[in-house]
């Protein structure tokens, strides 16, 4: 077994480790016990992940003498809602966990966001440990402390900032993902290059096949992504400024997810982000901020790995542009009147634009759906 | 109109004012507009308070040009639950408030705790303004940032720490309270004396009639109480240490509230705290930590103002001592095995005892209910 990589997130008073490597689920009990003595845990997972990874995790916790009570929820984005949040909270309280005990999220972003929210509100904040099993969760949602659920009004509109105590990213589990899921996580890795790491984007253009195949390039790309996210989070934990850069592709992406009813058969988060990033580059080009060549380069790479890049790549019809604008208007990143978007001046040169006229966005979307 | 008193809570990066005085609801719009420009608000209140104070508040906000959308909930402790939390969140989102906008809580502790929780989780944290209309809320729950709801497992087990941006305590509105409600708030004022302000407790013994009657003593006692609470909160915002002192009387009190099904006809929070404080002093005397004379003095004063001080003051039967212990065991302040109580060495000499044997508490409660 190769030595795991550790990315340290030095948040003041709440520093934590992201451990990245092969076979970590089988070592989870030891990794946790080495950092915290005598805690009990509730393990939250979904039906799909439970079948693959729950027993190995529970066995590992048991070996380390950690008392664990599991809760298995339905798989899918629809689980990120109030009813399931209440179930998780009840499970934690029924297990009589105390403030110093921990909630362990074993799963992808849905399980992480939901369990992290529960950990953030039961007893006004318990310990939280992430064991992300999707690439998306390993490089994005398990790092940074954002938790939340969806409502009829939009995605992630209810939640808290609650930092994990530990993240264990087992790179072996990614072999159980479908190609489509892996690609969706890849979109977020590419995002870090497009925000401010042009060299990383170029490296991905050359090495993406190796990242998909596994091996050292995969772990390296995950570690670079976690470090990139951690750097932004440390600088701006509560998204009052620079952290908004992480939303590159997300304002369009969230609107598309809402417009397709969060139906993962039609569009998953990473795919929405892929299309959203291409739209952000194209819109930047249209506003004469970036070259159309950069938009083409982004689109070409994402398409090469098999990601959707156009509105027309989404199967089934989209609602009217007015309704898309309504979803954009309800996005958390909105400031009254003008819209806030992450736009770009080129590959790795993204910036926060807080004065985007809604009329320009509307016209751009109308054209895009016609093309 | 006399000049209001202002208690400043200098939390780093989130400093806020507690304004205490007569006629503040009629001036709320101006007070808010003077501190924050251009924000919109959702006003959350209950049916009882709405009939008395909602129109004056809305008129005042309107005069200051603040757009406000009101939501009126049922009155009573049962409103502090998930279903009503979801209603408040939906109302905020339907009103399309943004992150910089505010939730205004117009009411007592129930409305404040519930709306503050909603403000803490919608868009992962919005601005929050408290307009407390009960004495309890003015001297306790509106200060310090604790928010939450109850579940079948106990009181306030789900919530977040979310500090207000402003607290407006209108001392005129206390004249609309019943004697019983005023007394319940008075218990929390007396608590500050019993924790670490023996002079204030003595002052209350001499001046309580004036506090009940209104006038300068009332505003003075409220300001001293808010300052006392603010001092503790600044020292320990997230209750990792000294803040636990504020729970004097609360571990017993919460168990009694749970045991009476949060039925306000039988017991309101402040009454539970009053009995709980007397029990804490009596238990301390029994453990040879304090003199029985101090317990008598506390009991005598609380009884003089008309508060309950004994288990037998609660109408209707109590559940078994085993069940009371179970409620104590589910209290947030529990550490595994040994129980944590706030005990005392005398008037104004309370301390955190984290090694209280459950068997001693059990025997003490058995005796008390027999007496």
XYZ file of C-alpha atoms in Angstrom:
742
model
C 0.000 0.000 0.000
C 1.425 3.370 -0.978
C 1.704 6.061 1.640
C -1.367 8.338 1.677
C -1.061 12.030 0.859
C -2.228 14.465 3.536
C -3.572 17.935 2.739
C -3.728 20.031 5.895
C -6.518 22.591 6.223
C -5.182 24.986 8.872
C -8.421 26.725 9.866
C -7.812 28.543 13.117
C -8.884 26.413 16.065
C -10.423 23.811 13.770
C -7.511 22.527 11.668
C -8.164 19.223 9.976
C -6.541 16.693 7.663
C -7.675 15.461 4.266
C -6.099 12.027 3.880
C -5.941 10.763 0.280
C -4.874 7.255 -0.675
C -5.663 3.638 -1.438
C -7.352 1.342 1.097
C -8.381 4.095 3.507
C -11.838 2.678 4.299
C -10.199 -0.460 5.658
C -7.996 1.777 7.807
C -10.695 4.322 8.768
C -11.021 3.099 12.367
C -7.290 3.434 12.973
C -7.124 6.858 11.275
C -9.984 8.155 13.429
C -8.773 6.572 16.686
C -5.306 8.024 16.118
C -6.837 11.528 16.109
C -9.750 11.285 18.589
C -9.995 9.002 21.575
C -13.176 7.427 22.869
C -15.710 8.915 20.533
C -18.805 7.140 19.234
C -20.163 7.658 15.755
C -23.304 7.491 13.650
C -22.534 6.386 10.078
C -24.864 7.850 7.439
C -24.832 6.366 3.951
C -27.127 5.515 1.046
C -28.403 2.202 -0.294
C -25.985 2.084 -3.216
C -22.868 2.882 -1.208
C -23.962 0.686 1.706
C -23.885 -2.363 -0.540
C -20.297 -1.642 -1.540
C -18.543 -0.039 1.427
C -20.589 -0.080 4.650
C -19.503 -3.455 6.017
C -15.770 -2.814 5.469
C -16.123 0.566 7.187
C -18.069 -0.834 10.156
C -15.544 -3.661 10.486
C -12.697 -1.164 10.507
C -14.430 0.995 13.142
C -15.175 -2.097 15.230
C -11.547 -3.189 15.168
C -10.559 0.225 16.498
C -13.147 -0.058 19.282
C -15.371 2.704 17.890
C -19.077 2.155 18.587
C -21.004 2.910 15.367
C -24.718 3.031 14.541
C -25.465 3.018 10.792
C -28.323 4.710 8.943
C -28.985 3.833 5.303
C -30.946 6.371 3.234
C -32.308 6.223 -0.316
C -29.723 7.139 -2.965
C -30.107 10.258 -5.078
C -30.334 14.039 -4.970
C -33.918 13.899 -3.676
C -32.531 12.691 -0.356
C -31.188 16.209 0.236
C -34.428 17.473 1.749
C -35.948 18.376 5.096
C -37.686 15.011 5.635
C -34.399 13.096 5.390
C -32.593 15.722 7.481
C -35.119 15.074 10.242
C -34.462 11.321 9.925
C -30.722 11.828 10.313
C -31.172 14.121 13.329
C -33.514 11.604 14.954
C -31.056 8.792 14.324
C -28.223 10.747 15.964
C -30.378 11.576 18.993
C -31.723 8.022 19.270
C -28.114 6.805 19.246
C -27.605 9.187 22.196
C -24.468 10.691 20.736
C -23.002 13.619 22.625
C -21.422 16.844 21.414
C -17.940 15.343 21.247
C -19.145 12.340 19.244
C -19.129 12.291 15.461
C -21.349 11.881 12.441
C -19.561 9.932 9.681
C -20.744 10.553 6.111
C -20.027 7.563 3.880
C -21.066 8.490 0.367
C -21.101 11.165 -2.289
C -22.029 14.825 -2.111
C -25.665 14.192 -1.233
C -24.805 12.139 1.853
C -21.985 14.509 2.804
C -24.086 17.664 2.490
C -27.040 16.157 4.339
C -25.076 14.516 7.165
C -22.840 17.535 7.565
C -25.917 19.719 7.957
C -27.278 17.339 10.608
C -23.894 17.319 12.373
C -23.954 21.112 12.283
C -27.346 21.452 13.972
C -27.731 18.511 16.393
C -26.679 19.855 19.806
C -25.750 23.012 17.850
C -22.767 21.276 16.296
C -21.143 17.852 16.637
C -17.943 16.434 15.172
C -18.127 15.463 11.519
C -16.036 13.009 9.518
C -16.270 12.688 5.738
C -15.561 9.437 3.912
C -16.348 10.602 0.352
C -16.960 7.810 -2.159
C -17.434 9.822 -5.347
C -14.768 11.815 -7.159
C -16.992 14.884 -6.926
C -17.157 14.570 -3.152
C -13.424 13.876 -2.826
C -12.316 16.960 -4.744
C -15.105 19.361 -3.871
C -17.992 18.852 -1.511
C -16.108 17.100 1.305
C -13.693 20.027 1.597
C -14.726 23.451 2.818
C -17.539 22.993 5.279
C -20.533 23.842 3.134
C -23.521 21.681 3.999
C -27.137 21.885 2.987
C -30.330 20.630 1.458
C -32.509 21.613 -1.486
C -35.998 23.103 -1.391
C -38.637 23.802 -4.009
C -37.007 27.233 -4.311
C -33.618 25.895 -5.366
C -30.547 23.898 -4.548
C -28.579 24.244 -1.324
C -30.677 27.194 -0.163
C -30.809 25.824 3.400
C -27.679 24.774 5.290
C -24.800 25.774 7.526
C -21.052 26.147 7.344
C -19.732 23.241 9.381
C -16.143 22.105 8.941
C -15.262 18.412 9.125
C -12.803 17.084 11.697
C -11.290 14.688 9.180
C -11.722 13.696 5.533
C -10.697 10.204 4.403
C -10.613 9.991 0.593
C -10.086 6.366 -0.434
C -8.980 6.436 -4.082
C -9.761 2.717 -4.511
C -13.495 3.280 -4.166
C -13.508 5.419 -7.317
C -13.145 2.206 -9.338
C -16.717 1.353 -8.333
C -18.053 4.533 -9.986
C -19.646 4.594 -13.400
C -17.743 6.440 -16.122
C -20.443 9.101 -16.021
C -20.031 9.711 -12.281
C -16.261 9.888 -12.603
C -16.581 12.434 -15.403
C -18.918 14.548 -13.291
C -16.261 14.773 -10.575
C -13.632 15.475 -13.189
C -15.505 18.644 -14.177
C -14.813 20.067 -10.699
C -11.118 19.130 -10.942
C -10.874 20.933 -14.286
C -12.588 23.909 -12.606
C -9.602 24.498 -10.287
C -7.390 24.812 -13.366
C -9.838 27.185 -15.028
C -10.138 29.399 -11.947
C -6.479 30.216 -11.385
C -4.212 27.254 -12.259
C -3.568 27.335 -16.015
C -0.671 24.882 -15.587
C -2.951 22.353 -13.913
C -5.513 22.683 -16.702
C -2.783 22.093 -19.262
C -1.542 19.096 -17.238
C -5.086 17.687 -17.270
C -5.333 18.175 -21.038
C -2.242 15.945 -21.363
C -2.906 13.460 -18.541
C -6.656 13.046 -18.271
C -6.606 9.470 -19.565
C -4.195 8.462 -16.798
C -6.406 10.182 -14.196
C -9.402 8.200 -15.443
C -7.385 4.957 -15.488
C -6.226 5.295 -11.852
C -2.674 5.176 -10.617
C -0.463 7.978 -9.303
C -1.875 10.654 -11.640
C -5.311 10.158 -10.121
C -4.159 10.621 -6.527
C -2.008 13.554 -7.594
C -4.901 15.308 -9.343
C -7.144 14.760 -6.303
C -4.524 16.143 -3.927
C -3.927 19.217 -6.119
C -7.701 19.789 -6.259
C -8.164 19.443 -2.481
C -5.242 21.791 -1.876
C -6.704 24.314 -4.340
C -10.060 24.230 -2.619
C -8.526 24.335 0.869
C -6.479 27.414 -0.086
C -9.614 29.279 -1.115
C -11.578 28.142 1.936
C -8.849 29.252 4.336
C -8.778 32.682 2.710
C -12.560 33.095 2.875
C -14.353 30.498 4.964
C -17.815 32.052 4.764
C -17.881 33.069 1.147
C -17.860 36.812 1.721
C -15.335 37.315 -1.077
C -12.800 35.237 -2.985
C -14.500 31.931 -2.193
C -17.147 32.875 -4.733
C -14.572 31.970 -7.420
C -15.338 28.324 -6.649
C -18.751 28.998 -8.187
C -17.276 29.148 -11.678
C -19.870 27.387 -13.829
C -22.233 26.997 -10.882
C -24.751 29.797 -11.391
C -25.648 28.484 -14.840
C -25.148 24.918 -13.590
C -27.529 25.235 -10.643
C -30.165 26.823 -12.868
C -29.912 23.886 -15.271
C -30.144 21.381 -12.412
C -33.270 23.144 -11.147
C -34.681 23.348 -14.666
C -34.313 19.572 -15.071
C -35.954 18.918 -11.695
C -32.726 17.552 -10.162
C -33.353 14.448 -12.233
C -29.988 12.679 -12.307
C -31.009 10.707 -15.371
C -31.003 13.982 -17.277
C -28.246 15.960 -15.562
C -25.958 15.459 -12.575
C -24.242 18.319 -10.747
C -20.852 17.929 -12.406
C -22.445 17.877 -15.837
C -24.329 21.072 -15.019
C -21.016 22.603 -13.938
C -19.326 21.459 -17.167
C -21.991 23.131 -19.307
C -21.967 26.094 -16.897
C -18.204 26.587 -17.244
C -18.402 26.533 -21.025
C -21.288 29.048 -20.836
C -19.236 31.240 -18.464
C -16.310 31.239 -20.927
C -18.601 31.865 -23.890
C -20.447 34.646 -22.086
C -17.082 36.190 -21.131
C -16.059 36.079 -24.787
C -19.337 37.679 -25.802
C -18.729 40.455 -23.259
C -15.279 40.944 -24.858
C -13.546 39.889 -21.648
C -11.897 36.728 -22.998
C -10.959 35.286 -26.336
C -13.421 32.919 -28.059
C -10.407 30.614 -28.444
C -10.345 30.018 -24.673
C -14.015 29.063 -24.711
C -13.299 26.638 -27.546
C -10.339 25.163 -25.662
C -12.446 24.570 -22.518
C -15.281 23.104 -24.525
C -12.888 20.888 -26.525
C -11.265 19.390 -23.422
C -14.485 18.744 -21.529
C -16.012 17.196 -24.633
C -12.916 15.009 -25.084
C -13.388 13.443 -21.640
C -17.034 12.843 -22.489
C -18.756 15.671 -20.587
C -21.734 17.617 -21.964
C -20.864 21.200 -22.920
C -24.007 22.592 -24.595
C -27.621 23.196 -23.600
C -28.610 20.855 -26.423
C -26.602 18.042 -24.772
C -29.329 17.866 -22.107
C -31.967 15.327 -23.094
C -35.590 16.452 -23.006
C -36.823 20.034 -23.261
C -35.711 22.945 -21.073
C -38.203 25.430 -19.592
C -38.466 28.955 -20.984
C -35.533 31.345 -20.659
C -37.678 33.382 -18.264
C -37.845 30.374 -15.967
C -34.103 29.784 -16.279
C -33.563 33.428 -15.313
C -35.861 32.907 -12.356
C -33.665 30.030 -11.166
C -30.599 32.219 -11.638
C -32.286 34.999 -9.652
C -32.920 32.666 -6.730
C -29.273 31.603 -6.642
C -27.545 32.356 -3.316
C -24.883 34.316 -5.152
C -27.351 37.015 -6.213
C -27.035 40.635 -5.179
C -30.118 42.746 -5.794
C -30.677 43.933 -9.378
C -27.387 43.146 -11.094
C -26.323 39.482 -11.165
C -23.075 38.097 -9.833
C -21.270 35.645 -12.111
C -17.802 34.203 -12.181
C -16.446 35.388 -15.517
C -12.985 35.023 -16.990
C -10.237 36.770 -18.904
C -8.759 33.472 -20.071
C -7.693 29.995 -18.924
C -6.908 30.249 -15.205
C -7.920 33.922 -15.071
C -11.405 33.883 -13.553
C -12.831 36.743 -11.519
C -15.980 37.800 -9.704
C -18.243 40.065 -11.765
C -20.992 41.512 -9.591
C -22.494 43.873 -12.146
C -23.779 41.540 -14.831
C -26.979 42.926 -16.411
C -29.760 40.304 -16.348
C -30.830 41.458 -19.844
C -27.444 40.419 -21.300
C -27.697 37.000 -19.659
C -31.211 36.598 -20.984
C -30.202 37.411 -24.555
C -27.162 35.134 -24.342
C -29.285 32.207 -23.129
C -31.894 32.804 -25.822
C -29.179 32.590 -28.464
C -27.564 29.543 -26.912
C -30.760 27.538 -26.848
C -31.434 28.459 -30.463
C -27.970 27.352 -31.563
C -39.286 59.577 26.030
C -36.212 58.704 28.097
C -32.942 57.965 26.322
C -32.508 54.220 25.687
C -29.658 52.263 27.256
C -27.278 50.490 24.885
C -25.367 47.350 25.815
C -22.627 46.665 23.286
C -21.731 43.057 22.504
C -18.236 43.326 21.003
C -17.994 39.934 19.301
C -15.095 40.055 16.880
C -16.282 40.925 13.393
C -19.933 40.648 14.456
C -20.342 43.315 17.144
C -23.926 44.298 17.819
C -26.042 46.555 20.022
C -28.749 45.666 22.503
C -30.940 48.759 22.745
C -33.166 48.900 25.851
C -35.854 51.512 26.410
C -39.440 52.689 26.137
C -41.214 53.079 22.785
C -38.607 51.189 20.747
C -41.091 49.329 18.549
C -42.405 52.628 17.253
C -38.796 53.618 16.487
C -37.659 50.198 15.158
C -37.550 51.281 11.518
C -35.329 54.250 12.327
C -33.048 52.197 14.592
C -32.585 49.559 11.879
C -32.178 52.038 9.015
C -29.567 53.950 11.023
C -27.446 50.791 11.180
C -28.127 49.040 7.833
C -29.040 50.677 4.565
C -31.355 49.199 1.966
C -32.167 45.882 3.530
C -35.497 44.098 3.303
C -36.934 42.022 6.124
C -39.262 39.156 6.927
C -41.058 39.697 10.248
C -41.864 36.486 12.142
C -44.281 36.670 15.054
C -47.051 34.704 16.755
C -50.808 35.219 16.897
C -50.804 36.704 20.395
C -47.996 39.180 19.788
C -49.284 40.055 16.307
C -52.510 41.368 17.817
C -50.579 43.695 20.114
C -47.437 44.806 18.312
C -47.287 43.778 14.645
C -49.057 46.779 13.106
C -46.983 49.356 15.027
C -43.795 47.537 14.000
C -44.802 47.297 10.320
C -45.815 50.973 10.350
C -42.448 51.919 11.805
C -40.581 49.827 9.212
C -42.703 51.308 6.425
C -41.925 54.864 7.546
C -38.228 54.046 7.337
C -38.673 52.631 3.816
C -37.977 49.042 4.860
C -39.908 46.468 2.828
C -41.316 43.875 5.255
C -43.237 40.619 4.745
C -44.898 39.310 7.916
C -45.496 35.688 8.926
C -47.799 34.934 11.869
C -47.365 31.541 13.578
C -49.372 29.844 16.331
C -48.353 30.935 19.834
C -46.734 28.503 22.251
C -43.731 26.248 22.805
C -45.072 23.668 20.344
C -44.248 26.086 17.539
C -40.552 25.363 18.151
C -40.494 22.327 15.877
C -39.290 21.232 12.458
C -42.640 21.769 10.695
C -42.761 25.440 11.692
C -39.051 25.880 10.937
C -39.782 24.724 7.395
C -42.640 27.246 7.180
C -40.362 30.096 8.231
C -37.649 29.057 5.765
C -40.214 28.836 2.964
C -41.570 32.273 3.853
C -38.093 33.813 3.720
C -37.362 32.198 0.354
C -40.779 33.114 -1.061
C -40.090 36.714 -0.011
C -36.894 36.386 -2.092
C -34.725 37.844 0.626
C -31.004 37.791 -0.042
C -28.077 37.072 2.241
C -27.719 40.673 3.350
C -31.418 40.956 4.187
C -32.779 40.258 7.658
C -35.205 38.104 9.562
C -36.920 40.090 12.334
C -38.212 38.100 15.312
C -41.093 39.899 17.034
C -42.046 37.854 20.082
C -40.819 35.846 23.012
C -38.224 33.113 23.235
C -40.130 30.680 21.037
C -40.311 33.099 18.113
C -36.742 34.276 18.683
C -35.263 30.762 18.850
C -37.219 29.552 15.830
C -36.648 32.601 13.605
C -32.999 32.828 14.615
C -32.535 29.203 13.603
C -34.177 29.922 10.238
C -31.998 33.023 9.794
C -28.970 30.870 10.594
C -29.674 28.257 7.928
C -31.395 30.032 5.017
C -28.622 30.807 2.509
C -26.288 29.453 5.227
C -26.854 32.522 7.358
C -28.778 35.791 6.959
C -28.948 38.893 9.125
C -31.102 38.570 12.218
C -32.832 41.239 14.323
C -34.520 40.495 17.640
C -37.473 42.516 18.924
C -38.143 40.542 22.135
C -41.565 41.095 23.667
C -41.267 38.987 26.818
C -39.054 39.702 29.801
C -37.493 36.254 29.399
C -36.525 37.012 25.814
C -35.240 40.491 26.702
C -32.882 39.316 29.434
C -31.950 35.903 28.150
C -32.875 34.286 24.855
C -32.431 37.321 22.592
C -28.827 37.728 23.746
C -26.087 35.263 22.943
C -26.894 33.701 19.605
C -28.374 30.390 20.697
C -31.213 29.316 18.447
C -33.082 26.059 18.135
C -36.130 23.855 18.176
C -37.375 20.972 20.309
C -37.761 17.340 19.300
C -39.338 14.307 20.912
C -35.900 13.686 22.439
C -35.809 16.971 24.334
C -35.696 20.723 24.253
C -33.358 22.753 22.037
C -31.530 19.658 20.827
C -31.441 20.989 17.248
C -30.180 24.467 16.406
C -27.235 26.693 15.573
C -25.260 29.512 17.109
C -26.284 32.575 15.133
C -25.691 36.031 16.570
C -28.206 38.822 15.983
C -27.224 42.036 14.227
C -29.355 44.095 16.588
C -31.644 43.597 19.601
C -34.409 46.134 20.313
C -35.871 45.588 23.803
C -38.924 47.801 24.201
C -39.626 47.957 27.940
C -43.171 49.294 27.344
C -44.344 46.018 25.833
C -43.711 44.217 29.124
C -46.862 45.897 30.482
C -48.862 43.653 28.145
C -47.479 40.518 29.816
C -49.372 38.532 32.396
C -47.940 38.540 35.921
C -47.004 34.904 35.416
C -45.011 35.607 32.254
C -43.222 38.518 33.884
C -42.274 36.320 36.844
C -40.914 33.658 34.503
C -38.547 36.201 32.987
C -37.662 37.457 36.444
C -36.292 34.006 37.289
C -33.615 34.446 34.623
C -32.743 37.913 35.969
C -32.302 36.476 39.452
C -30.110 33.768 37.887
C -27.437 36.310 36.922
C -27.207 37.338 40.560
C -27.008 33.730 41.695
C -24.269 32.855 39.194
C -21.701 35.504 40.111
C -23.359 38.796 41.110
C -24.302 38.556 44.803
C -24.794 42.356 44.945
C -27.329 42.226 42.124
C -29.236 39.411 43.868
C -29.340 41.481 47.059
C -30.473 44.516 45.031
C -33.292 42.414 43.555
C -34.338 41.225 47.037
C -34.811 44.891 47.983
C -36.139 46.271 44.667
C -38.135 43.527 43.025
C -41.457 45.280 43.540
C -40.183 48.320 41.629
C -38.918 46.056 38.822
C -42.368 44.487 38.543
C -44.067 47.900 38.652
C -41.985 49.342 35.806
C -39.975 52.525 35.818
C -36.223 53.030 35.952
C -35.530 49.968 38.131
C -37.001 47.722 35.460
C -34.835 49.082 32.639
C -31.838 49.031 34.961
C -32.364 45.372 35.898
C -32.792 44.427 32.222
C -29.615 46.270 31.229
C -27.604 44.626 34.048
C -28.945 41.231 32.982
C -28.137 41.769 29.285
C -24.654 42.961 30.207
C -24.153 39.908 32.446
C -25.175 37.561 29.682
C -23.158 39.416 27.036
C -20.033 39.189 29.232
C -20.344 35.424 29.446
C -21.111 35.040 25.738
C -18.093 37.108 24.701
C -15.849 34.961 26.886
C -17.226 31.711 25.511
C -19.441 32.083 22.449
C -19.844 28.384 21.701
C -20.327 27.067 25.187
C -17.095 25.121 25.429
C -16.486 26.344 28.972
C -17.660 29.179 31.211
C -20.866 29.780 29.252
C -22.229 26.635 30.836
C -22.709 28.707 34.027
C -25.755 30.233 32.338
C -27.340 26.804 32.680
C -27.740 27.248 36.438
C -31.130 25.711 37.182
C -31.519 24.573 33.579
C -30.603 20.890 33.728
C -33.298 20.235 36.328
C -35.521 22.830 34.661
C -35.357 21.295 31.196
C -36.072 17.845 32.632
C -39.185 19.223 34.344
C -40.319 20.937 31.164
C -39.910 17.672 29.252
C -41.653 15.760 32.047
C -44.669 18.062 31.774
C -44.769 17.723 27.999
C -43.835 21.403 27.461
C -47.380 22.197 28.526
C -47.283 25.892 29.410
C -50.430 25.579 31.491
C -48.427 23.400 33.886
C -44.937 24.885 33.639
C -43.232 27.586 31.604
C -39.482 27.751 31.063
C -38.761 30.396 33.697
C -40.754 28.466 36.283
C -38.753 25.335 35.506
C -35.592 27.389 35.954
C -36.845 28.779 39.269
C -37.492 25.292 40.650
C -34.240 24.118 39.026
C -32.194 26.859 40.734
C -33.645 25.998 44.125
C -32.898 22.314 43.434
C -29.329 23.213 42.402
C -28.825 25.122 45.670
C -30.434 22.343 47.724
C -28.410 19.662 45.969
C -25.244 21.719 46.540
C -26.137 21.923 50.239
C -26.729 18.189 50.332
C -23.295 17.610 48.769
C -21.844 19.856 51.519
C -20.773 22.456 48.965
C -23.024 25.285 50.147
C -24.927 26.213 53.285
C -28.603 25.187 53.521
C -29.194 28.851 54.498
C -28.321 29.933 50.943
C -30.827 27.466 49.516
C -33.450 28.853 51.890
C -32.613 32.419 50.898
C -32.971 31.648 47.176
C -36.188 29.766 47.746
C -37.574 32.552 49.973
C -36.949 35.297 47.419
C -38.301 33.395 44.410
C -41.357 32.413 46.448
C -41.846 36.064 47.511
C -42.140 37.187 43.874
C -44.622 34.385 43.269
C -42.480 31.807 41.479
C -42.766 28.042 42.083
C -39.794 26.596 43.973
C -40.709 22.956 44.693
C -41.576 19.881 42.641
C -44.911 19.836 44.427
C -45.681 23.323 43.063
C -46.177 21.698 39.647
C -49.825 20.767 39.140
C -50.569 17.210 38.030
C -48.343 14.193 38.517
C -44.696 13.907 37.488
C -43.325 10.815 35.748
C -41.070 8.382 37.621
C -37.649 9.509 38.804
C -36.158 7.097 36.253
C -37.880 9.048 33.512
C -36.715 12.361 34.974
C -33.159 10.974 34.981
C -33.626 9.949 31.370
C -34.522 13.547 30.478
C -31.461 14.735 32.397
C -29.304 12.218 30.511
C -30.484 13.569 27.157
C -29.580 17.126 28.156
C -27.013 18.767 25.842
C -24.804 19.491 28.844
C -24.162 15.798 29.488
C -20.714 14.256 29.298
C -20.643 10.482 29.220
C -21.215 8.657 32.518
C -20.926 11.424 35.104
C -23.427 14.288 34.854
C -22.550 17.955 34.508
C -24.496 20.338 36.739
C -24.066 23.945 37.688
C -23.639 23.760 41.468
C -22.826 26.481 43.939
C -20.780 27.376 46.995
C -23.173 30.176 47.944
C -25.090 33.198 46.586
C -23.222 34.384 43.482
C -20.674 31.567 43.719
C -21.803 29.047 41.138
C -19.445 26.695 39.328
C -19.437 23.898 36.758
C -19.368 20.431 38.314
C -18.722 17.810 35.645
C -18.392 14.801 37.908
C -21.841 14.542 39.490
C -22.771 10.881 40.108
C -26.183 10.075 38.588
C -26.963 7.923 41.638
C -26.727 10.962 43.951
C -29.051 12.951 41.696
C -31.489 10.054 41.600
C -31.606 9.745 45.410
C -31.950 13.513 45.812
C -34.894 13.655 43.389
C -36.564 10.677 45.067
C -36.406 12.505 48.407
C -37.568 15.798 46.935
C -40.650 14.326 45.365
C -41.533 12.601 48.606
C -41.184 15.833 50.597
